[in-house]
Amino acid sequence: MALAELARQVPPESTQQAVGYPSLFLLVFLGSLVPVVPTGAVVSSAAVVAVHQTDPFALLVVFGVASFGAFLGDIALYWLGQRGVRSRNGSRWLERLRDRAAPERLAQAQAKLDEHGVAVLVLSRLMPAGRIPVMLACLLSRMPMRRFIRGGIPACLAWSATYQLIGILGGSLFARPWEGVATAVGLTVLISAG
């Protein structure tokens, strides 16, 4: 019974937002620095919670915070990659990164990058583990940071909108936020597995 009583004592929305938004930013930013960490579930969960809040701008803030965190994380990762490629040990770092990416996916990413340019960044952001070969292809082709940024903005916005939509659907289907979070995380895991 004590656990049930504790579950009913939800902190006020202002406290949830004061803790939730910085946590969302930090988790998405750190997840963007490590491309294999699935951060879509974090965005979907935050959207579920935002659906159940009374603040009319909660969903917009989740979208902005998640997009900005993903964008800064991608830019930081690309900057670190560029710096690593130019360093004395850059060739070893690049070889290790190349070993992590499947050769056929790397060749495909390089061809798509040559054909479609920065539009490939949008697709790579939406595909689970799609950023590694595309990031490597960008580094190998010596794509300038300015061009990478131009492609990164729509990529992060589309990614955030996609996973937020999953959270909105999960939050709208269930009256209790935890049920919506469980559904959103489940859908995100299924998408990643697919």
Short mmCIF file of N, CA and C in Angstrom, two decimals:
data_model
loop_
_atom_site.label_atom_id
_atom_site.label_comp_id
_atom_site.label_asym_id
_atom_site.label_seq_id
_atom_site.Cartn_x
_atom_site.Cartn_y
_atom_site.Cartn_z
N MET A 1 0.81 -1.20 0.00
CA MET A 1 0.00 0.00 0.00
C MET A 1 0.86 1.26 0.00
N ALA A 2 2.00 1.24 0.63
CA ALA A 2 2.87 2.41 0.67
C ALA A 2 3.38 2.75 -0.72
N LEU A 3 3.62 1.74 -1.54
CA LEU A 3 4.09 1.96 -2.90
C LEU A 3 2.99 2.60 -3.75
N ALA A 4 1.76 2.15 -3.57
CA ALA A 4 0.63 2.72 -4.30
C ALA A 4 0.41 4.18 -3.91
N GLU A 5 0.56 4.48 -2.62
CA GLU A 5 0.42 5.86 -2.15
C GLU A 5 1.54 6.74 -2.71
N LEU A 6 2.72 6.19 -2.77
CA LEU A 6 3.86 6.93 -3.30
C LEU A 6 3.68 7.22 -4.79
N ALA A 7 3.10 6.26 -5.51
CA ALA A 7 2.86 6.44 -6.94
C ALA A 7 1.83 7.53 -7.21
N ARG A 8 0.90 7.73 -6.29
CA ARG A 8 -0.13 8.77 -6.46
C ARG A 8 0.41 10.17 -6.19
N GLN A 9 1.52 10.26 -5.49
CA GLN A 9 2.09 11.56 -5.14
C GLN A 9 3.05 12.01 -6.25
N VAL A 10 2.48 12.47 -7.33
CA VAL A 10 3.26 12.95 -8.46
C VAL A 10 3.67 14.40 -8.19
N PRO A 11 4.93 14.76 -8.46
CA PRO A 11 5.34 16.14 -8.24
C PRO A 11 4.57 17.10 -9.15
N PRO A 12 4.48 18.36 -8.76
CA PRO A 12 3.74 19.32 -9.60
C PRO A 12 4.43 19.48 -10.96
N GLU A 13 3.66 19.99 -11.92
CA GLU A 13 4.17 20.14 -13.29
C GLU A 13 5.41 21.01 -13.34
N SER A 14 5.46 22.05 -12.53
CA SER A 14 6.63 22.94 -12.57
C SER A 14 7.90 22.18 -12.18
N THR A 15 7.79 21.29 -11.22
CA THR A 15 8.93 20.47 -10.81
C THR A 15 9.29 19.47 -11.91
N GLN A 16 8.28 18.87 -12.50
CA GLN A 16 8.53 17.93 -13.60
C GLN A 16 9.26 18.62 -14.75
N GLN A 17 8.83 19.84 -15.07
CA GLN A 17 9.46 20.58 -16.16
C GLN A 17 10.86 21.03 -15.80
N ALA A 18 11.06 21.47 -14.57
CA ALA A 18 12.39 21.94 -14.14
C ALA A 18 13.42 20.82 -14.17
N VAL A 19 12.99 19.61 -13.93
CA VAL A 19 13.89 18.46 -13.97
C VAL A 19 13.87 17.80 -15.35
N GLY A 20 12.69 17.72 -15.94
CA GLY A 20 12.51 16.98 -17.18
C GLY A 20 13.19 17.58 -18.39
N TYR A 21 13.04 18.88 -18.61
CA TYR A 21 13.60 19.49 -19.81
C TYR A 21 15.13 19.45 -19.84
N PRO A 22 15.80 19.83 -18.75
CA PRO A 22 17.27 19.69 -18.78
C PRO A 22 17.72 18.23 -18.92
N SER A 23 16.99 17.31 -18.29
CA SER A 23 17.34 15.90 -18.41
C SER A 23 17.15 15.42 -19.84
N LEU A 24 16.06 15.84 -20.47
CA LEU A 24 15.81 15.48 -21.86
C LEU A 24 16.94 15.99 -22.75
N PHE A 25 17.32 17.25 -22.57
CA PHE A 25 18.40 17.82 -23.37
C PHE A 25 19.69 17.04 -23.18
N LEU A 26 20.05 16.79 -21.95
CA LEU A 26 21.30 16.11 -21.64
C LEU A 26 21.32 14.68 -22.20
N LEU A 27 20.24 13.95 -22.02
CA LEU A 27 20.18 12.58 -22.53
C LEU A 27 20.25 12.53 -24.05
N VAL A 28 19.54 13.44 -24.72
CA VAL A 28 19.56 13.46 -26.19
C VAL A 28 20.94 13.91 -26.68
N PHE A 29 21.52 14.91 -26.04
CA PHE A 29 22.85 15.39 -26.43
C PHE A 29 23.88 14.28 -26.29
N LEU A 30 23.90 13.63 -25.14
CA LEU A 30 24.87 12.55 -24.91
C LEU A 30 24.60 11.36 -25.84
N GLY A 31 23.33 11.07 -26.08
CA GLY A 31 22.99 10.00 -27.00
C GLY A 31 23.40 10.31 -28.43
N SER A 32 23.41 11.58 -28.80
CA SER A 32 23.86 11.97 -30.13
C SER A 32 25.37 11.84 -30.27
N LEU A 33 26.08 12.01 -29.17
CA LEU A 33 27.54 11.85 -29.21
C LEU A 33 27.94 10.39 -29.37
N VAL A 34 27.08 9.50 -28.91
CA VAL A 34 27.32 8.06 -29.04
C VAL A 34 26.24 7.52 -29.97
N PRO A 35 26.52 7.43 -31.28
CA PRO A 35 25.47 7.15 -32.27
C PRO A 35 24.70 5.86 -32.09
N VAL A 36 25.18 4.92 -31.31
CA VAL A 36 24.46 3.65 -31.16
C VAL A 36 23.47 3.66 -30.00
N VAL A 37 23.42 4.75 -29.23
CA VAL A 37 22.49 4.84 -28.10
C VAL A 37 21.13 5.30 -28.64
N PRO A 38 20.06 4.52 -28.42
CA PRO A 38 18.74 4.90 -28.92
C PRO A 38 18.10 5.99 -28.05
N THR A 39 18.04 7.19 -28.56
CA THR A 39 17.47 8.31 -27.80
C THR A 39 16.03 8.60 -28.19
N GLY A 40 15.53 7.92 -29.21
CA GLY A 40 14.15 8.14 -29.63
C GLY A 40 13.15 7.82 -28.53
N ALA A 41 13.45 6.79 -27.74
CA ALA A 41 12.55 6.41 -26.64
C ALA A 41 12.47 7.51 -25.59
N VAL A 42 13.56 8.24 -25.40
CA VAL A 42 13.57 9.34 -24.43
C VAL A 42 12.63 10.45 -24.90
N VAL A 43 12.71 10.77 -26.19
CA VAL A 43 11.85 11.83 -26.76
C VAL A 43 10.39 11.38 -26.72
N SER A 44 10.12 10.14 -27.07
CA SER A 44 8.75 9.64 -27.03
C SER A 44 8.19 9.67 -25.62
N SER A 45 9.00 9.29 -24.64
CA SER A 45 8.54 9.30 -23.25
C SER A 45 8.26 10.73 -22.78
N ALA A 46 9.12 11.66 -23.15
CA ALA A 46 8.90 13.06 -22.77
C ALA A 46 7.63 13.60 -23.41
N ALA A 47 7.35 13.18 -24.63
CA ALA A 47 6.13 13.62 -25.30
C ALA A 47 4.88 13.06 -24.61
N VAL A 48 4.95 11.82 -24.14
CA VAL A 48 3.83 11.23 -23.41
C VAL A 48 3.53 12.06 -22.17
N VAL A 49 4.56 12.39 -21.43
CA VAL A 49 4.37 13.19 -20.21
C VAL A 49 3.81 14.57 -20.57
N ALA A 50 4.31 15.16 -21.67
CA ALA A 50 3.84 16.49 -22.08
C ALA A 50 2.37 16.47 -22.49
N VAL A 51 1.91 15.37 -23.08
CA VAL A 51 0.50 15.25 -23.47
C VAL A 51 -0.41 15.34 -22.25
N HIS A 52 0.05 14.81 -21.12
CA HIS A 52 -0.77 14.77 -19.91
C HIS A 52 -0.60 16.01 -19.03
N GLN A 53 0.17 16.99 -19.49
CA GLN A 53 0.33 18.22 -18.71
C GLN A 53 -0.69 19.27 -19.17
N THR A 54 -0.91 20.24 -18.30
CA THR A 54 -1.87 21.29 -18.63
C THR A 54 -1.24 22.44 -19.42
N ASP A 55 0.06 22.54 -19.40
CA ASP A 55 0.77 23.59 -20.14
C ASP A 55 0.55 23.38 -21.64
N PRO A 56 -0.05 24.36 -22.34
CA PRO A 56 -0.33 24.17 -23.76
C PRO A 56 0.93 24.14 -24.63
N PHE A 57 2.04 24.62 -24.11
CA PHE A 57 3.28 24.66 -24.89
C PHE A 57 4.24 23.53 -24.54
N ALA A 58 3.82 22.59 -23.71
CA ALA A 58 4.71 21.51 -23.26
C ALA A 58 5.24 20.69 -24.44
N LEU A 59 4.38 20.35 -25.38
CA LEU A 59 4.82 19.56 -26.53
C LEU A 59 5.79 20.35 -27.40
N LEU A 60 5.54 21.63 -27.55
CA LEU A 60 6.44 22.48 -28.34
C LEU A 60 7.82 22.58 -27.68
N VAL A 61 7.83 22.68 -26.37
CA VAL A 61 9.10 22.76 -25.65
C VAL A 61 9.86 21.43 -25.76
N VAL A 62 9.16 20.32 -25.65
CA VAL A 62 9.80 19.01 -25.81
C VAL A 62 10.42 18.91 -27.20
N PHE A 63 9.68 19.33 -28.21
CA PHE A 63 10.18 19.31 -29.58
C PHE A 63 11.44 20.17 -29.72
N GLY A 64 11.39 21.37 -29.19
CA GLY A 64 12.54 22.27 -29.28
C GLY A 64 13.76 21.76 -28.53
N VAL A 65 13.54 21.28 -27.31
CA VAL A 65 14.66 20.80 -26.49
C VAL A 65 15.29 19.56 -27.12
N ALA A 66 14.46 18.63 -27.59
CA ALA A 66 14.99 17.40 -28.20
C ALA A 66 15.73 17.71 -29.50
N SER A 67 15.17 18.58 -30.33
CA SER A 67 15.81 18.94 -31.59
C SER A 67 17.14 19.64 -31.35
N PHE A 68 17.16 20.56 -30.40
CA PHE A 68 18.38 21.32 -30.10
C PHE A 68 19.46 20.40 -29.52
N GLY A 69 19.07 19.51 -28.62
CA GLY A 69 20.03 18.56 -28.05
C GLY A 69 20.62 17.65 -29.10
N ALA A 70 19.78 17.15 -30.00
CA ALA A 70 20.25 16.27 -31.08
C ALA A 70 21.17 17.03 -32.02
N PHE A 71 20.80 18.26 -32.35
CA PHE A 71 21.60 19.07 -33.26
C PHE A 71 22.98 19.37 -32.66
N LEU A 72 23.00 19.81 -31.42
CA LEU A 72 24.30 20.10 -30.79
C LEU A 72 25.15 18.85 -30.65
N GLY A 73 24.52 17.73 -30.33
CA GLY A 73 25.26 16.47 -30.23
C GLY A 73 25.84 16.05 -31.57
N ASP A 74 25.06 16.17 -32.64
CA ASP A 74 25.56 15.81 -33.97
C ASP A 74 26.71 16.72 -34.39
N ILE A 75 26.57 18.02 -34.13
CA ILE A 75 27.61 18.96 -34.51
C ILE A 75 28.89 18.68 -33.71
N ALA A 76 28.74 18.41 -32.42
CA ALA A 76 29.91 18.11 -31.59
C ALA A 76 30.58 16.82 -32.07
N LEU A 77 29.80 15.81 -32.40
CA LEU A 77 30.36 14.55 -32.88
C LEU A 77 31.09 14.76 -34.21
N TYR A 78 30.51 15.53 -35.11
CA TYR A 78 31.16 15.77 -36.40
C TYR A 78 32.43 16.59 -36.22
N TRP A 79 32.38 17.57 -35.35
CA TRP A 79 33.57 18.39 -35.08
C TRP A 79 34.68 17.52 -34.50
N LEU A 80 34.33 16.66 -33.54
CA LEU A 80 35.32 15.75 -32.98
C LEU A 80 35.86 14.81 -34.05
N GLY A 81 34.99 14.34 -34.93
CA GLY A 81 35.42 13.47 -36.02
C GLY A 81 36.37 14.18 -36.96
N GLN A 82 36.06 15.41 -37.34
CA GLN A 82 36.95 16.19 -38.21
C GLN A 82 38.30 16.42 -37.54
N ARG A 83 38.24 16.74 -36.29
CA ARG A 83 39.47 16.99 -35.54
C ARG A 83 40.30 15.71 -35.44
N GLY A 84 39.63 14.59 -35.21
CA GLY A 84 40.32 13.32 -35.12
C GLY A 84 40.95 12.90 -36.44
N VAL A 85 40.25 13.15 -37.54
CA VAL A 85 40.76 12.78 -38.86
C VAL A 85 42.02 13.58 -39.18
N ARG A 86 42.06 14.84 -38.75
CA ARG A 86 43.22 15.69 -39.04
C ARG A 86 44.37 15.49 -38.08
N SER A 87 44.15 14.78 -36.99
CA SER A 87 45.21 14.61 -35.99
C SER A 87 46.24 13.58 -36.44
N ARG A 88 47.31 13.48 -35.69
CA ARG A 88 48.39 12.54 -36.02
C ARG A 88 47.88 11.10 -36.00
N ASN A 89 47.04 10.77 -35.03
CA ASN A 89 46.49 9.42 -34.92
C ASN A 89 45.13 9.29 -35.61
N GLY A 90 44.78 10.26 -36.40
CA GLY A 90 43.47 10.28 -37.04
C GLY A 90 43.22 9.09 -37.94
N SER A 91 44.23 8.63 -38.61
CA SER A 91 44.03 7.51 -39.52
C SER A 91 43.67 6.24 -38.74
N ARG A 92 44.27 6.05 -37.56
CA ARG A 92 43.90 4.88 -36.73
C ARG A 92 42.47 5.00 -36.23
N TRP A 93 42.07 6.21 -35.81
CA TRP A 93 40.71 6.44 -35.32
C TRP A 93 39.71 6.20 -36.45
N LEU A 94 40.05 6.68 -37.64
CA LEU A 94 39.16 6.52 -38.79
C LEU A 94 39.04 5.05 -39.17
N GLU A 95 40.13 4.31 -39.08
CA GLU A 95 40.08 2.87 -39.36
C GLU A 95 39.19 2.13 -38.36
N ARG A 96 39.29 2.51 -37.08
CA ARG A 96 38.43 1.87 -36.07
C ARG A 96 36.97 2.17 -36.34
N LEU A 97 36.69 3.40 -36.71
CA LEU A 97 35.31 3.78 -37.02
C LEU A 97 34.84 3.05 -38.28
N ARG A 98 35.71 2.94 -39.25
CA ARG A 98 35.38 2.24 -40.49
C ARG A 98 35.10 0.77 -40.22
N ASP A 99 35.83 0.17 -39.28
CA ASP A 99 35.61 -1.23 -38.92
C ASP A 99 34.25 -1.45 -38.28
N ARG A 100 33.72 -0.43 -37.60
CA ARG A 100 32.41 -0.55 -36.94
C ARG A 100 31.27 -0.51 -37.96
N ALA A 101 31.48 0.16 -39.07
CA ALA A 101 30.44 0.27 -40.09
C ALA A 101 30.60 -0.87 -41.09
N ALA A 102 29.48 -1.45 -41.47
CA ALA A 102 29.50 -2.51 -42.48
C ALA A 102 29.98 -1.92 -43.81
N PRO A 103 30.92 -2.58 -44.51
CA PRO A 103 31.47 -2.02 -45.75
C PRO A 103 30.41 -1.69 -46.79
N GLU A 104 29.40 -2.55 -46.92
CA GLU A 104 28.37 -2.28 -47.93
C GLU A 104 27.52 -1.07 -47.54
N ARG A 105 27.27 -0.90 -46.25
CA ARG A 105 26.50 0.28 -45.80
C ARG A 105 27.31 1.55 -45.97
N LEU A 106 28.63 1.45 -45.74
CA LEU A 106 29.49 2.62 -45.92
C LEU A 106 29.54 3.02 -47.39
N ALA A 107 29.69 2.04 -48.28
CA ALA A 107 29.72 2.33 -49.71
C ALA A 107 28.38 2.91 -50.17
N GLN A 108 27.29 2.37 -49.64
CA GLN A 108 25.96 2.87 -49.99
C GLN A 108 25.80 4.31 -49.48
N ALA A 109 26.25 4.57 -48.26
CA ALA A 109 26.14 5.92 -47.69
C ALA A 109 26.97 6.91 -48.50
N GLN A 110 28.17 6.50 -48.92
CA GLN A 110 29.03 7.39 -49.72
C GLN A 110 28.36 7.69 -51.06
N ALA A 111 27.78 6.68 -51.70
CA ALA A 111 27.11 6.88 -52.98
C ALA A 111 25.89 7.80 -52.82
N LYS A 112 25.10 7.56 -51.77
CA LYS A 112 23.92 8.41 -51.54
C LYS A 112 24.31 9.84 -51.20
N LEU A 113 25.40 9.98 -50.46
CA LEU A 113 25.88 11.32 -50.11
C LEU A 113 26.31 12.07 -51.36
N ASP A 114 27.01 11.37 -52.26
CA ASP A 114 27.42 12.00 -53.52
C ASP A 114 26.22 12.35 -54.38
N GLU A 115 25.21 11.48 -54.37
CA GLU A 115 24.04 11.68 -55.22
C GLU A 115 23.07 12.72 -54.66
N HIS A 116 22.78 12.64 -53.35
CA HIS A 116 21.73 13.48 -52.77
C HIS A 116 22.25 14.58 -51.85
N GLY A 117 23.51 14.57 -51.52
CA GLY A 117 24.07 15.60 -50.65
C GLY A 117 23.56 15.48 -49.22
N VAL A 118 23.31 16.61 -48.59
CA VAL A 118 22.96 16.63 -47.18
C VAL A 118 21.59 16.06 -46.86
N ALA A 119 20.75 15.82 -47.88
CA ALA A 119 19.44 15.21 -47.63
C ALA A 119 19.59 13.82 -47.03
N VAL A 120 20.72 13.18 -47.26
CA VAL A 120 20.99 11.85 -46.70
C VAL A 120 21.06 11.92 -45.18
N LEU A 121 21.48 13.07 -44.65
CA LEU A 121 21.57 13.23 -43.20
C LEU A 121 20.20 13.07 -42.53
N VAL A 122 19.16 13.54 -43.20
CA VAL A 122 17.80 13.41 -42.64
C VAL A 122 17.43 11.93 -42.53
N LEU A 123 17.66 11.19 -43.59
CA LEU A 123 17.34 9.77 -43.58
C LEU A 123 18.20 9.01 -42.56
N SER A 124 19.47 9.38 -42.45
CA SER A 124 20.35 8.67 -41.51
C SER A 124 19.92 8.89 -40.07
N ARG A 125 19.36 10.05 -39.78
CA ARG A 125 18.89 10.36 -38.42
C ARG A 125 17.67 9.53 -38.08
N LEU A 126 16.85 9.21 -39.08
CA LEU A 126 15.63 8.46 -38.83
C LEU A 126 15.84 6.95 -38.81
N MET A 127 16.90 6.49 -39.43
CA MET A 127 17.19 5.05 -39.46
C MET A 127 17.99 4.66 -38.22
N PRO A 128 17.57 3.63 -37.49
CA PRO A 128 18.36 3.18 -36.34
C PRO A 128 19.76 2.77 -36.78
N ALA A 129 20.77 3.31 -36.10
CA ALA A 129 22.19 3.07 -36.39
C ALA A 129 22.57 3.51 -37.80
N GLY A 130 21.80 4.40 -38.38
CA GLY A 130 22.11 4.90 -39.72
C GLY A 130 23.11 6.03 -39.73
N ARG A 131 23.34 6.62 -38.57
CA ARG A 131 24.24 7.78 -38.54
C ARG A 131 25.71 7.39 -38.65
N ILE A 132 26.08 6.19 -38.20
CA ILE A 132 27.50 5.81 -38.22
C ILE A 132 28.05 5.79 -39.65
N PRO A 133 27.45 5.04 -40.59
CA PRO A 133 28.03 5.05 -41.94
C PRO A 133 27.93 6.41 -42.64
N VAL A 134 26.85 7.14 -42.38
CA VAL A 134 26.71 8.45 -43.03
C VAL A 134 27.70 9.45 -42.44
N MET A 135 27.88 9.42 -41.12
CA MET A 135 28.87 10.31 -40.50
C MET A 135 30.26 9.99 -41.03
N LEU A 136 30.57 8.72 -41.14
CA LEU A 136 31.87 8.30 -41.67
C LEU A 136 32.03 8.72 -43.12
N ALA A 137 30.97 8.58 -43.92
CA ALA A 137 31.02 9.02 -45.32
C ALA A 137 31.24 10.53 -45.41
N CYS A 138 30.60 11.28 -44.52
CA CYS A 138 30.80 12.73 -44.50
C CYS A 138 32.25 13.07 -44.15
N LEU A 139 32.80 12.35 -43.18
CA LEU A 139 34.19 12.59 -42.78
C LEU A 139 35.16 12.21 -43.90
N LEU A 140 34.91 11.08 -44.55
CA LEU A 140 35.79 10.64 -45.63
C LEU A 140 35.73 11.57 -46.83
N SER A 141 34.57 12.14 -47.09
CA SER A 141 34.44 13.06 -48.22
C SER A 141 34.85 14.48 -47.85
N ARG A 142 35.27 14.67 -46.60
CA ARG A 142 35.73 15.99 -46.11
C ARG A 142 34.65 17.06 -46.28
N MET A 143 33.42 16.68 -45.95
CA MET A 143 32.30 17.63 -46.03
C MET A 143 32.57 18.80 -45.07
N PRO A 144 32.45 20.03 -45.55
CA PRO A 144 32.68 21.17 -44.66
C PRO A 144 31.62 21.24 -43.56
N MET A 145 32.01 21.78 -42.42
CA MET A 145 31.11 21.88 -41.27
C MET A 145 29.85 22.66 -41.63
N ARG A 146 29.96 23.72 -42.39
CA ARG A 146 28.80 24.53 -42.75
C ARG A 146 27.77 23.71 -43.53
N ARG A 147 28.23 22.88 -44.43
CA ARG A 147 27.32 22.03 -45.20
C ARG A 147 26.70 20.97 -44.32
N PHE A 148 27.48 20.42 -43.39
CA PHE A 148 26.95 19.43 -42.46
C PHE A 148 25.87 20.05 -41.58
N ILE A 149 26.07 21.27 -41.14
CA ILE A 149 25.08 21.98 -40.31
C ILE A 149 23.78 22.18 -41.09
N ARG A 150 23.90 22.57 -42.36
CA ARG A 150 22.69 22.77 -43.17
C ARG A 150 21.88 21.49 -43.30
N GLY A 151 22.54 20.35 -43.36
CA GLY A 151 21.82 19.09 -43.42
C GLY A 151 21.36 18.61 -42.06
N GLY A 152 22.10 18.99 -41.02
CA GLY A 152 21.79 18.55 -39.66
C GLY A 152 20.53 19.17 -39.09
N ILE A 153 20.24 20.40 -39.46
CA ILE A 153 19.05 21.09 -38.92
C ILE A 153 17.77 20.35 -39.30
N PRO A 154 17.49 20.13 -40.61
CA PRO A 154 16.25 19.40 -40.92
C PRO A 154 16.27 17.96 -40.43
N ALA A 155 17.45 17.36 -40.37
CA ALA A 155 17.55 15.97 -39.89
C ALA A 155 17.10 15.88 -38.44
N CYS A 156 17.57 16.78 -37.60
CA CYS A 156 17.21 16.76 -36.18
C CYS A 156 15.75 17.13 -35.96
N LEU A 157 15.24 18.07 -36.74
CA LEU A 157 13.82 18.44 -36.63
C LEU A 157 12.92 17.27 -37.03
N ALA A 158 13.25 16.60 -38.12
CA ALA A 158 12.43 15.46 -38.57
C ALA A 158 12.50 14.31 -37.56
N TRP A 159 13.70 14.06 -37.03
CA TRP A 159 13.86 12.99 -36.04
C TRP A 159 13.03 13.27 -34.79
N SER A 160 13.13 14.50 -34.30
CA SER A 160 12.39 14.87 -33.09
C SER A 160 10.89 14.78 -33.32
N ALA A 161 10.43 15.26 -34.46
CA ALA A 161 9.00 15.21 -34.77
C ALA A 161 8.50 13.77 -34.87
N THR A 162 9.28 12.90 -35.46
CA THR A 162 8.88 11.50 -35.63
C THR A 162 8.70 10.82 -34.28
N TYR A 163 9.71 10.94 -33.41
CA TYR A 163 9.62 10.26 -32.12
C TYR A 163 8.64 10.96 -31.18
N GLN A 164 8.45 12.24 -31.36
CA GLN A 164 7.44 12.92 -30.55
C GLN A 164 6.05 12.47 -30.96
N LEU A 165 5.84 12.25 -32.24
CA LEU A 165 4.54 11.76 -32.71
C LEU A 165 4.23 10.39 -32.12
N ILE A 166 5.24 9.53 -32.01
CA ILE A 166 5.05 8.23 -31.37
C ILE A 166 4.61 8.43 -29.92
N GLY A 167 5.24 9.38 -29.22
CA GLY A 167 4.87 9.67 -27.84
C GLY A 167 3.48 10.26 -27.71
N ILE A 168 3.12 11.12 -28.63
CA ILE A 168 1.78 11.73 -28.61
C ILE A 168 0.72 10.65 -28.80
N LEU A 169 0.97 9.74 -29.72
CA LEU A 169 0.01 8.64 -29.94
C LEU A 169 -0.10 7.76 -28.70
N GLY A 170 1.04 7.42 -28.10
CA GLY A 170 1.02 6.61 -26.89
C GLY A 170 0.35 7.32 -25.73
N GLY A 171 0.59 8.62 -25.60
CA GLY A 171 -0.02 9.39 -24.52
C GLY A 171 -1.50 9.62 -24.72
N SER A 172 -1.93 9.70 -25.97
CA SER A 172 -3.35 9.92 -26.26
C SER A 172 -4.20 8.67 -26.08
N LEU A 173 -3.58 7.52 -26.24
CA LEU A 173 -4.33 6.27 -26.15
C LEU A 173 -4.63 5.86 -24.72
N PHE A 174 -3.84 6.33 -23.77
CA PHE A 174 -3.98 5.86 -22.38
C PHE A 174 -4.16 7.04 -21.43
N ALA A 175 -4.97 6.82 -20.41
CA ALA A 175 -5.25 7.87 -19.43
C ALA A 175 -4.07 8.06 -18.46
N ARG A 176 -3.33 7.00 -18.21
CA ARG A 176 -2.20 7.08 -17.28
C ARG A 176 -0.91 7.27 -18.06
N PRO A 177 -0.10 8.25 -17.66
CA PRO A 177 1.15 8.50 -18.39
C PRO A 177 2.08 7.29 -18.48
N TRP A 178 2.15 6.49 -17.42
CA TRP A 178 3.09 5.36 -17.45
C TRP A 178 2.70 4.34 -18.51
N GLU A 179 1.40 4.19 -18.78
CA GLU A 179 0.97 3.28 -19.83
C GLU A 179 1.38 3.82 -21.21
N GLY A 180 1.24 5.12 -21.36
CA GLY A 180 1.66 5.75 -22.62
C GLY A 180 3.16 5.66 -22.83
N VAL A 181 3.92 5.85 -21.74
CA VAL A 181 5.38 5.75 -21.83
C VAL A 181 5.77 4.32 -22.22
N ALA A 182 5.15 3.34 -21.60
CA ALA A 182 5.45 1.94 -21.92
C ALA A 182 5.13 1.64 -23.38
N THR A 183 4.01 2.16 -23.86
CA THR A 183 3.64 1.95 -25.27
C THR A 183 4.62 2.65 -26.20
N ALA A 184 4.96 3.90 -25.87
CA ALA A 184 5.90 4.65 -26.72
C ALA A 184 7.27 3.99 -26.77
N VAL A 185 7.75 3.54 -25.62
CA VAL A 185 9.05 2.86 -25.59
C VAL A 185 8.98 1.55 -26.37
N GLY A 186 7.89 0.83 -26.21
CA GLY A 186 7.71 -0.42 -26.97
C GLY A 186 7.70 -0.19 -28.46
N LEU A 187 6.97 0.84 -28.91
CA LEU A 187 6.95 1.17 -30.34
C LEU A 187 8.32 1.58 -30.84
N THR A 188 9.03 2.36 -30.03
CA THR A 188 10.37 2.81 -30.42
C THR A 188 11.32 1.63 -30.56
N VAL A 189 11.23 0.69 -29.63
CA VAL A 189 12.08 -0.50 -29.69
C VAL A 189 11.73 -1.34 -30.92
N LEU A 190 10.45 -1.46 -31.24
CA LEU A 190 10.04 -2.22 -32.43
C LEU A 190 10.55 -1.55 -33.70
N ILE A 191 10.48 -0.23 -33.75
CA ILE A 191 10.99 0.50 -34.92
C ILE A 191 12.49 0.29 -35.06
N SER A 192 13.19 0.38 -33.94
CA SER A 192 14.65 0.18 -33.96
C SER A 192 15.01 -1.23 -34.38
N ALA A 193 14.25 -2.21 -33.89
CA ALA A 193 14.52 -3.60 -34.25
C ALA A 193 14.23 -3.86 -35.72
N GLY A 194 13.20 -3.19 -36.24
CA GLY A 194 12.84 -3.36 -37.65
C GLY A 194 13.88 -2.74 -38.54
#
